[in-house]
C-alpha cells in the first residue's frame, strides 16, 4: 500500500518536526566536530549502580510504609495508577526545594515534560479560536506538541533578549478584538531553552498579574532550574496566588533523561456538567489513560528512589552537576571574551548573553545562521551549533545561534570556541 503524505496529518510534512533529527544526523556525519548542539545533561556523573540503589531504596520505603512483599513486587512490575504512584514524593520534593505545598492529588506523573505538555494542551484547547501564546524563541517541544494537536499558536517575540509583558498585553488585546481566545501562555522562566535567559523577579510578578488580568493560564516549564549554582528566584507556581499556573515538571535534567519521568501539577478546579467540582489533574489523567496508560512503574520507582536519597532535595542531588554547568558556562563566556574582545566583537557585529548557569546561551551574529551555514561550519570548521530559527514557529532569529555547553569538557569548549570564532570571522568577512 502506498500513501501520499498529504493524506496524512499535515504535521508529518512539517520541517519543524524534522529539525531535531537533522541535528542528530549532522552530529553522526561529522563525528570529530565539537558539538554545541545537544540539550543533554552531562552524563559523567551517571552510574548504573545508582539505578539499582534507587530501586532498592524505593522498595524499602514501600515496605517501611507497610506494603507486603507482593504489593512491593506489584508496585514495580504491574500496571500502575494512571495518575502515578509517586505523587506524594513529588509533592514533598516541591515543598523541600521550592517551599510550596502541592496537593498530591493535583499531580499527574508523566512520560517526561513532553507528555505533560501534550496532556495539558489536549485538555485546555477546545476550540479553533483558542490560542496558545509563545514567547519566542521557544522550546521546539511545545511548538511540536501544538502542531500535532492543531492548537493555534501566536508568537510574541522577546525584545533584546527579554520577555516584555506589555507586548503580551498587546497580543491578548489584538487577538481578542479579532474574536480569538488567548487561553494560555507557555514560558520557561529559568535558564530557558533555547536562550539561556532567566526571568527576574519583577517580570515574574508582572507575568502573574498579566495572567490574572486577562484570565489566562501560565504553563510553567522549568527543566533547567536546578542546573546553575546561583541562588534561585521563586518559581511562578510558588508565587501563584490566583491559581493560574500549571507547572510542568521533569526529572530529565536532574535524575536522568533515560528514566523519562516528569509530571504536571494542575490544581485548578473544573466544574463538571452536573455542577460537581473536580481538579483539572483528573482530566489530564483521563487523557493520559488513552495515551500511555501509566508512566513506567519501574521508571517511577527509580525517580522515587532518587528523591528519597536526598529527602526530596533534588537541588542537593544535582549540586555537583549544577556547579559543573555554571563552571562550563563561565568557561565558555571567558573563551568567547578572550577570542572576541570588545573591539573585535563590534567589528564583526557579534554579541552574546551571559547566563550564570544552565545549558544554553544565545550568540547573535551579523550573517545568516541557517542550515547551509551549519553544514559549512561542521564540514569546514568542525563545530556544530543550533540555528536559533529552529525555535521560532513563525520566523525570526535568522542570525542567531543557540550554544549548548552542558555536555562538553573544558578542553572541548576551548577548542569549540576557537573553531566557532574562525567560522564567524570567515562568514562575516566573506
Ligand atoms: C524547555 C524544555 N522543556 C521540556 C523538555 C523535555 O523534557 P522531557 O525530557 O522531560 O520530556 C526539554 C528538553 O530538552 C526542554 O528543554
Coordinates of C-alpha atoms and ligand atoms in Angstrom, one line a residue:
X1 CA 0.0 0.0 0.0
X2 CA 1.3 3.5 -0.9
X3 CA 0.1 6.7 0.6
X4 CA 0.6 10.3 -0.4
X5 CA 1.9 12.1 2.6
X6 CA -0.7 14.8 2.0
X7 CA -3.4 12.3 3.0
X8 CA -1.8 12.1 6.5
X9 CA -1.8 14.7 9.2
X10 CA -0.1 17.8 7.9
X11 CA 2.4 17.8 10.8
X12 CA 4.3 14.8 9.2
X13 CA 5.5 17.1 6.4
X14 CA 6.3 20.0 8.7
X15 CA 10.0 20.7 8.6
X16 CA 9.8 21.7 12.3
X17 CA 9.3 18.1 13.2
X18 CA 12.5 17.1 11.3
X19 CA 14.8 19.6 12.9
X20 CA 16.0 17.5 15.9
X21 CA 16.6 14.5 13.5
X22 CA 18.6 16.8 11.3
X23 CA 20.8 17.8 14.3
X24 CA 21.4 14.1 15.2
X25 CA 22.3 13.3 11.6
X26 CA 24.8 16.1 11.3
X27 CA 26.4 15.0 14.6
X28 CA 26.8 11.5 13.1
X29 CA 28.1 12.8 9.8
X30 CA 30.8 14.9 11.5
X31 CA 31.8 12.8 14.5
X32 CA 35.0 14.8 15.1
X33 CA 33.2 18.1 15.2
X34 CA 32.8 19.8 18.6
X35 CA 29.0 20.0 19.1
X36 CA 27.4 22.9 20.9
X37 CA 24.0 21.4 19.8
X38 CA 22.6 18.7 22.2
X39 CA 20.5 19.8 25.1
X40 CA 21.5 16.8 27.1
X41 CA 22.6 16.7 30.7
X42 CA 26.3 15.8 31.3
X43 CA 26.4 12.1 31.9
X44 CA 29.8 11.8 33.6
X45 CA 28.0 11.6 37.0
X46 CA 25.6 8.8 36.0
X47 CA 26.3 5.4 37.5
X48 CA 24.4 2.2 36.6
X49 CA 24.7 1.2 40.3
X50 CA 22.7 4.3 41.2
X51 CA 19.7 2.8 39.4
X52 CA 19.9 -0.3 41.5
X53 CA 20.3 1.7 44.6
X54 CA 17.3 3.9 43.8
X55 CA 15.2 0.8 43.1
X56 CA 16.2 -0.8 46.4
X57 CA 15.6 2.4 48.3
X58 CA 12.1 2.7 46.9
X59 CA 11.3 -0.9 47.7
X60 CA 12.5 -0.4 51.3
X61 CA 10.4 2.7 51.5
X62 CA 7.2 0.9 50.4
X63 CA 8.0 -1.9 52.8
X64 CA 8.5 0.6 55.7
X65 CA 5.2 2.0 54.9
X66 CA 3.5 -1.4 55.4
X67 CA 3.4 -2.8 51.9
X68 CA 3.6 -6.6 51.8
X69 CA 6.3 -8.2 49.6
X70 CA 3.6 -9.0 47.0
X71 CA 2.5 -5.3 47.0
X72 CA 6.0 -4.1 46.6
X73 CA 6.5 -6.6 43.7
X74 CA 3.3 -5.3 42.0
X75 CA 4.4 -1.8 42.5
X76 CA 7.4 -2.5 40.3
X77 CA 6.1 -5.0 37.8
X78 CA 2.5 -4.2 37.3
X79 CA 0.4 -1.6 35.5
X80 CA 0.0 1.3 38.0
X81 CA -2.5 4.0 38.7
X82 CA -2.8 6.3 35.6
X83 CA -2.0 9.5 37.7
X84 CA 1.1 7.9 39.0
X85 CA 2.4 6.2 42.2
X86 CA 4.9 8.7 43.4
X87 CA 2.8 11.8 43.7
X88 CA 3.4 12.3 47.5
X89 CA 7.1 12.1 46.9
X90 CA 6.9 14.7 44.2
X91 CA 4.8 17.0 46.4
X92 CA 7.3 16.6 49.2
X93 CA 10.1 17.4 46.9
X94 CA 8.4 20.6 45.8
X95 CA 8.0 21.6 49.4
X96 CA 11.6 20.9 50.2
X97 CA 13.2 22.6 47.2
X98 CA 10.6 25.2 46.3
X99 CA 8.9 25.9 49.5
X100 CA 5.3 25.5 48.4
X101 CA 2.6 22.9 49.2
X102 CA 1.3 21.0 46.3
X103 CA -1.6 18.6 46.7
X104 CA -0.5 15.1 45.6
X105 CA -3.9 14.6 44.0
X106 CA -3.3 17.6 41.8
X107 CA -0.2 15.9 40.3
X108 CA -0.1 13.5 37.3
X109 CA 3.1 11.7 36.7
X110 CA 4.0 11.7 33.0
X111 CA 6.5 10.4 30.5
X112 CA 8.7 13.4 30.7
X113 CA 7.6 17.0 30.5
X114 CA 6.8 16.4 26.8
X115 CA 3.8 14.2 27.7
X116 CA 2.8 16.8 30.3
X117 CA 2.7 19.4 27.5
X118 CA 0.6 17.1 25.4
X119 CA -2.0 16.3 28.1
X120 CA -2.3 19.9 29.1
X121 CA -2.8 21.2 25.6
X122 CA -5.2 18.5 24.8
X123 CA -7.4 19.3 27.8
X124 CA -7.2 23.1 27.5
X125 CA -7.6 23.7 23.8
X126 CA -11.2 23.0 22.9
X127 CA -12.0 25.3 20.0
X128 CA -10.2 26.6 16.9
X129 CA -10.4 30.1 18.3
X130 CA -8.4 29.2 21.4
X131 CA -4.8 30.4 21.1
X132 CA -1.6 29.4 22.9
X133 CA 0.8 32.3 23.4
X134 CA 4.5 31.6 23.0
X135 CA 7.3 34.0 23.9
X136 CA 9.8 33.3 21.1
X137 CA 12.3 31.9 20.6
X138 CA 10.8 28.9 22.5
X139 CA 11.3 25.2 23.1
X140 CA 10.6 23.1 20.0
X141 CA 8.7 20.5 22.0
X142 CA 5.9 22.9 22.7
X143 CA 5.8 24.0 19.1
X144 CA 5.7 20.4 18.0
X145 CA 3.0 19.4 20.6
X146 CA 0.8 22.3 19.5
X147 CA 1.3 21.3 15.9
X148 CA 0.3 17.7 16.4
X149 CA -2.8 18.8 18.3
X150 CA -3.7 21.5 15.8
X151 CA -3.5 24.1 18.6
X152 CA -3.1 27.6 17.1
X153 CA 0.0 29.4 18.4
X154 CA 0.8 33.1 18.4
X155 CA 4.4 34.2 18.8
X156 CA 5.3 37.2 21.0
X157 CA 9.0 37.8 20.2
X158 CA 11.4 38.8 23.0
X159 CA 12.9 42.2 22.7
X160 CA 16.6 42.5 23.2
X161 CA 16.6 39.0 24.7
X162 CA 13.9 39.9 27.2
X163 CA 10.2 39.0 27.7
X164 CA 8.2 42.2 27.7
X165 CA 4.9 41.9 29.5
X166 CA 3.4 44.9 27.7
X167 CA 3.9 43.0 24.4
X168 CA 1.9 40.1 25.8
X169 CA -0.9 42.6 26.8
X170 CA -0.9 44.0 23.3
X171 CA -1.1 40.5 21.8
X172 CA -4.0 39.5 24.0
X173 CA -5.9 42.7 23.2
X174 CA -5.4 42.3 19.4
X175 CA -6.3 38.6 19.5
X176 CA -9.5 39.4 21.5
X177 CA -10.5 42.1 19.1
X178 CA -10.1 39.7 16.3
X179 CA -12.5 37.2 18.0
X180 CA -9.8 34.8 19.2
X181 CA -9.4 33.5 22.7
X182 CA -5.8 33.5 24.1
X183 CA -6.1 30.7 26.7
X184 CA -2.6 30.1 28.0
X185 CA 1.0 31.3 27.8
X186 CA 3.9 28.9 27.8
X187 CA 7.0 30.1 29.5
X188 CA 10.4 28.7 30.6
X189 CA 11.5 31.1 33.5
X190 CA 14.9 29.7 34.4
X191 CA 17.9 29.2 32.1
X192 CA 15.5 28.9 29.2
X193 CA 15.9 26.6 26.2
X194 CA 16.9 28.0 23.8
X195 CA 18.1 31.4 25.0
X196 CA 19.6 30.7 28.4
X197 CA 17.8 33.7 29.9
X198 CA 16.2 33.8 33.3
X199 CA 13.2 36.0 34.2
X200 CA 13.9 38.5 37.0
X201 CA 11.6 38.8 40.0
X202 CA 9.7 41.9 38.7
X203 CA 9.0 40.1 35.4
X204 CA 7.7 37.0 37.3
X205 CA 5.3 39.1 39.4
X206 CA 4.2 41.1 36.3
X207 CA 3.6 37.8 34.4
X208 CA 1.3 36.6 37.2
X209 CA -0.5 39.9 37.2
X210 CA -0.9 39.7 33.4
X211 CA -2.4 36.2 33.6
X212 CA -4.8 37.3 36.3
X213 CA -5.8 40.5 34.5
X214 CA -6.7 38.5 31.4
X215 CA -7.9 35.3 33.0
X216 CA -5.2 33.3 31.3
X217 CA -3.3 30.2 32.4
X218 CA 0.5 30.1 32.5
X219 CA 2.2 26.8 31.6
X220 CA 5.5 27.0 33.6
X221 CA 8.1 24.6 32.3
X222 CA 11.4 24.8 34.1
X223 CA 13.6 21.7 33.5
X224 CA 16.9 23.7 33.9
X225 CA 16.0 25.3 37.2
X226 CA 18.5 23.2 39.2
X227 CA 21.3 23.4 36.6
X228 CA 23.0 26.5 38.0
X229 CA 25.0 27.2 41.1
X230 CA 23.5 30.7 41.8
X231 CA 20.6 31.3 44.2
X232 CA 17.2 30.6 42.5
X233 CA 14.3 33.1 42.2
X234 CA 10.9 31.7 43.3
X235 CA 9.0 29.5 40.8
X236 CA 6.0 31.1 39.3
X237 CA 3.9 28.4 40.9
X238 CA 5.4 29.3 44.3
X239 CA 4.2 32.9 43.7
X240 CA 0.9 32.0 42.2
X241 CA -2.0 33.3 44.4
X242 CA -4.8 33.1 41.9
X243 CA -4.2 29.6 40.8
X244 CA -3.3 30.5 37.2
X245 CA -0.1 28.4 36.9
X246 CA 0.1 24.9 35.7
X247 CA 3.5 23.5 36.4
X248 CA 5.2 21.1 34.0
X249 CA 8.0 19.2 35.7
X250 CA 10.7 16.8 34.7
X251 CA 13.5 14.7 36.2
X252 CA 15.2 14.5 32.8
X253 CA 17.9 17.1 33.6
X254 CA 18.3 16.2 37.3
X255 CA 17.8 12.5 37.8
X256 CA 18.4 11.3 34.2
X257 CA 16.6 11.6 30.9
X258 CA 16.5 7.8 30.2
X259 CA 14.0 7.3 33.0
X260 CA 11.5 9.5 31.1
X261 CA 9.7 10.7 34.3
X262 CA 8.0 14.1 34.5
X263 CA 4.8 15.4 36.0
X264 CA 2.2 18.1 35.7
X265 CA 0.8 19.9 38.7
X266 CA -2.7 21.1 37.7
X267 CA -4.6 22.2 40.9
X268 CA -7.2 24.3 39.0
X269 CA -10.8 23.4 39.6
X270 CA -13.2 22.2 36.9
X271 CA -17.0 22.3 37.2
X272 CA -18.5 19.2 35.6
X273 CA -21.8 19.0 33.7
X274 CA -23.7 18.2 36.8
X275 CA -22.1 21.1 38.7
X276 CA -19.7 18.8 40.6
X277 CA -16.2 20.2 41.1
X278 CA -13.0 18.2 40.3
X279 CA -9.3 19.0 39.8
X280 CA -8.0 19.6 36.3
X281 CA -5.4 16.9 37.1
X282 CA -8.2 14.4 37.0
X283 CA -9.0 15.3 33.4
X284 CA -5.3 15.2 32.5
X285 CA -5.1 11.6 34.0
X286 CA -8.2 10.6 31.9
X287 CA -6.4 11.8 28.7
X288 CA -3.2 10.0 29.8
X289 CA -5.1 6.8 30.3
X290 CA -5.6 6.8 26.5
X291 CA -2.1 7.7 25.5
X292 CA 0.5 6.0 27.7
X293 CA -1.9 4.3 30.3
X294 CA 0.6 5.0 33.1
X295 CA 4.2 6.2 33.3
X296 CA 6.5 3.1 33.6
X297 CA 6.3 1.9 37.2
X298 CA 10.0 1.0 37.1
X299 CA 10.9 4.5 36.0
X300 CA 8.8 6.0 38.7
X301 CA 10.5 3.7 41.2
X302 CA 13.9 5.0 40.1
X303 CA 12.8 8.6 40.3
X304 CA 11.3 7.9 43.7
X305 CA 14.5 6.3 45.0
X306 CA 16.5 9.3 43.8
X307 CA 14.1 11.7 45.6
X308 CA 14.2 9.6 48.7
X309 CA 18.0 9.6 48.7
X310 CA 18.0 13.3 49.4
X311 CA 14.7 13.6 51.3
X312 CA 13.2 15.3 48.3
X313 CA 16.0 17.9 47.8
X314 CA 16.8 17.4 44.2
X315 CA 18.9 20.6 44.4
X316 CA 21.2 18.6 46.7
X317 CA 21.2 15.6 44.4
X318 CA 22.2 17.9 41.5
X319 CA 24.5 20.2 43.3
X320 CA 27.7 18.8 41.8
X321 CA 26.3 18.9 38.2
X322 CA 24.9 22.4 38.8
X323 CA 28.4 23.5 39.8
X324 CA 29.8 22.0 36.7
X325 CA 27.2 23.7 34.4
X326 CA 28.0 27.0 36.0
X327 CA 31.7 26.5 35.6
X328 CA 31.3 25.3 31.9
X329 CA 29.1 28.4 31.2
X330 CA 31.7 30.7 32.8
X331 CA 34.4 29.0 30.9
X332 CA 32.6 29.3 27.6
X333 CA 32.0 33.0 28.2
X334 CA 35.6 33.5 29.2
X335 CA 36.7 31.8 25.9
X336 CA 34.4 34.0 23.9
X337 CA 35.7 37.1 25.7
X338 CA 39.3 36.1 25.1
X339 CA 38.9 35.3 21.4
X340 CA 36.5 38.1 20.6
X341 CA 37.4 41.1 22.8
X342 CA 35.1 44.1 22.7
X343 CA 36.6 45.9 19.7
X344 CA 36.7 42.8 17.6
X345 CA 33.1 41.9 18.6
X346 CA 31.9 45.3 17.4
X347 CA 33.8 44.9 14.1
X348 CA 32.2 41.5 13.4
X349 CA 28.7 42.5 14.7
X350 CA 28.7 39.6 17.2
X351 CA 27.2 39.6 20.7
X352 CA 26.0 37.1 23.3
X353 CA 24.1 36.9 26.6
X354 CA 25.7 35.9 29.9
X355 CA 23.8 33.3 31.8
X356 CA 25.3 32.2 35.1
X357 CA 24.4 28.6 34.7
X358 CA 22.1 26.3 32.7
X359 CA 22.8 24.6 29.4
X360 CA 22.3 27.4 26.8
X361 CA 23.5 30.8 25.7
X362 CA 22.5 32.9 22.7
X363 CA 25.1 34.2 20.2
X364 CA 23.9 36.9 17.9
X365 CA 25.8 37.3 14.6
X366 CA 25.6 39.6 11.5
X367 CA 25.2 36.7 9.0
X368 CA 22.6 34.1 8.1
X369 CA 22.8 31.2 10.5
X370 CA 20.7 28.7 8.6
X371 CA 21.2 25.0 7.9
X372 CA 23.5 25.7 5.0
X373 CA 25.7 27.8 7.3
X374 CA 25.6 25.0 9.9
X375 CA 26.8 22.5 7.2
X376 CA 29.7 24.7 6.3
X377 CA 30.5 25.2 10.0
X378 CA 30.5 21.4 10.6
X379 CA 32.4 20.4 7.4
X380 CA 35.0 23.2 7.1
X381 CA 35.5 24.2 10.8
X382 CA 34.5 21.1 12.8
X383 CA 32.0 22.9 15.0
X384 CA 28.2 22.3 15.3
X385 CA 25.6 24.5 16.9
X386 CA 21.8 25.0 16.6
X387 CA 20.3 27.6 14.3
X388 CA 18.1 29.8 16.5
X389 CA 15.4 30.0 13.8
X390 CA 14.5 26.4 14.7
X391 CA 12.9 27.9 17.8
X392 CA 10.6 30.3 16.0
X393 CA 7.3 28.9 14.7
X394 CA 6.7 32.0 12.5
X395 CA 10.2 33.1 11.6
X396 CA 12.9 35.0 13.5
X397 CA 16.4 34.5 14.9
X398 CA 17.8 34.2 11.4
X399 CA 21.2 35.5 12.5
X400 CA 21.3 33.9 15.9
X401 CA 22.9 30.7 17.3
X402 CA 22.0 28.6 20.3
X403 CA 25.1 27.2 22.0
X404 CA 24.7 24.4 24.5
X405 CA 27.6 23.8 26.8
X406 CA 26.1 21.1 29.1
X407 CA 27.8 18.1 27.5
X408 CA 31.3 19.3 26.8
X409 CA 34.6 19.2 28.8
X410 CA 36.6 22.5 29.3
X411 CA 39.1 21.3 26.6
X412 CA 36.2 20.7 24.1
X413 CA 34.8 24.1 25.0
X414 CA 38.1 25.8 24.3
X415 CA 38.6 24.0 21.0
X416 CA 34.9 24.5 20.0
X417 CA 35.0 28.3 20.7
X418 CA 38.3 28.6 18.8
X419 CA 36.7 26.9 15.8
X420 CA 33.4 28.8 16.1
X421 CA 35.2 32.1 16.1
X422 CA 37.2 31.1 13.0
X423 CA 33.9 30.2 11.3
X424 CA 32.3 33.5 12.4
X425 CA 35.2 35.5 11.1
X426 CA 35.1 33.7 7.8
X427 CA 31.4 34.2 7.4
X428 CA 31.5 37.8 8.4
X429 CA 34.4 38.8 6.1
X430 CA 33.3 36.6 3.2
Ligands
LIG1 C1 12.3 23.6 28.0 C2 12.1 22.1 27.9 N1 11.0 21.5 28.3 C3 10.9 20.2 28.3 C4 11.9 19.4 27.8 C5 11.6 17.9 27.7 O1 11.7 17.3 28.9 P1 11.5 15.7 29.0 O2 12.7 15.0 28.7 O3 11.1 15.6 30.4 O4 10.3 15.3 28.1 C6 13.1 19.9 27.4 C7 14.1 19.0 26.9 O5 15.0 19.4 26.2 C8 13.2 21.3 27.5 O6 14.3 21.9 27.0

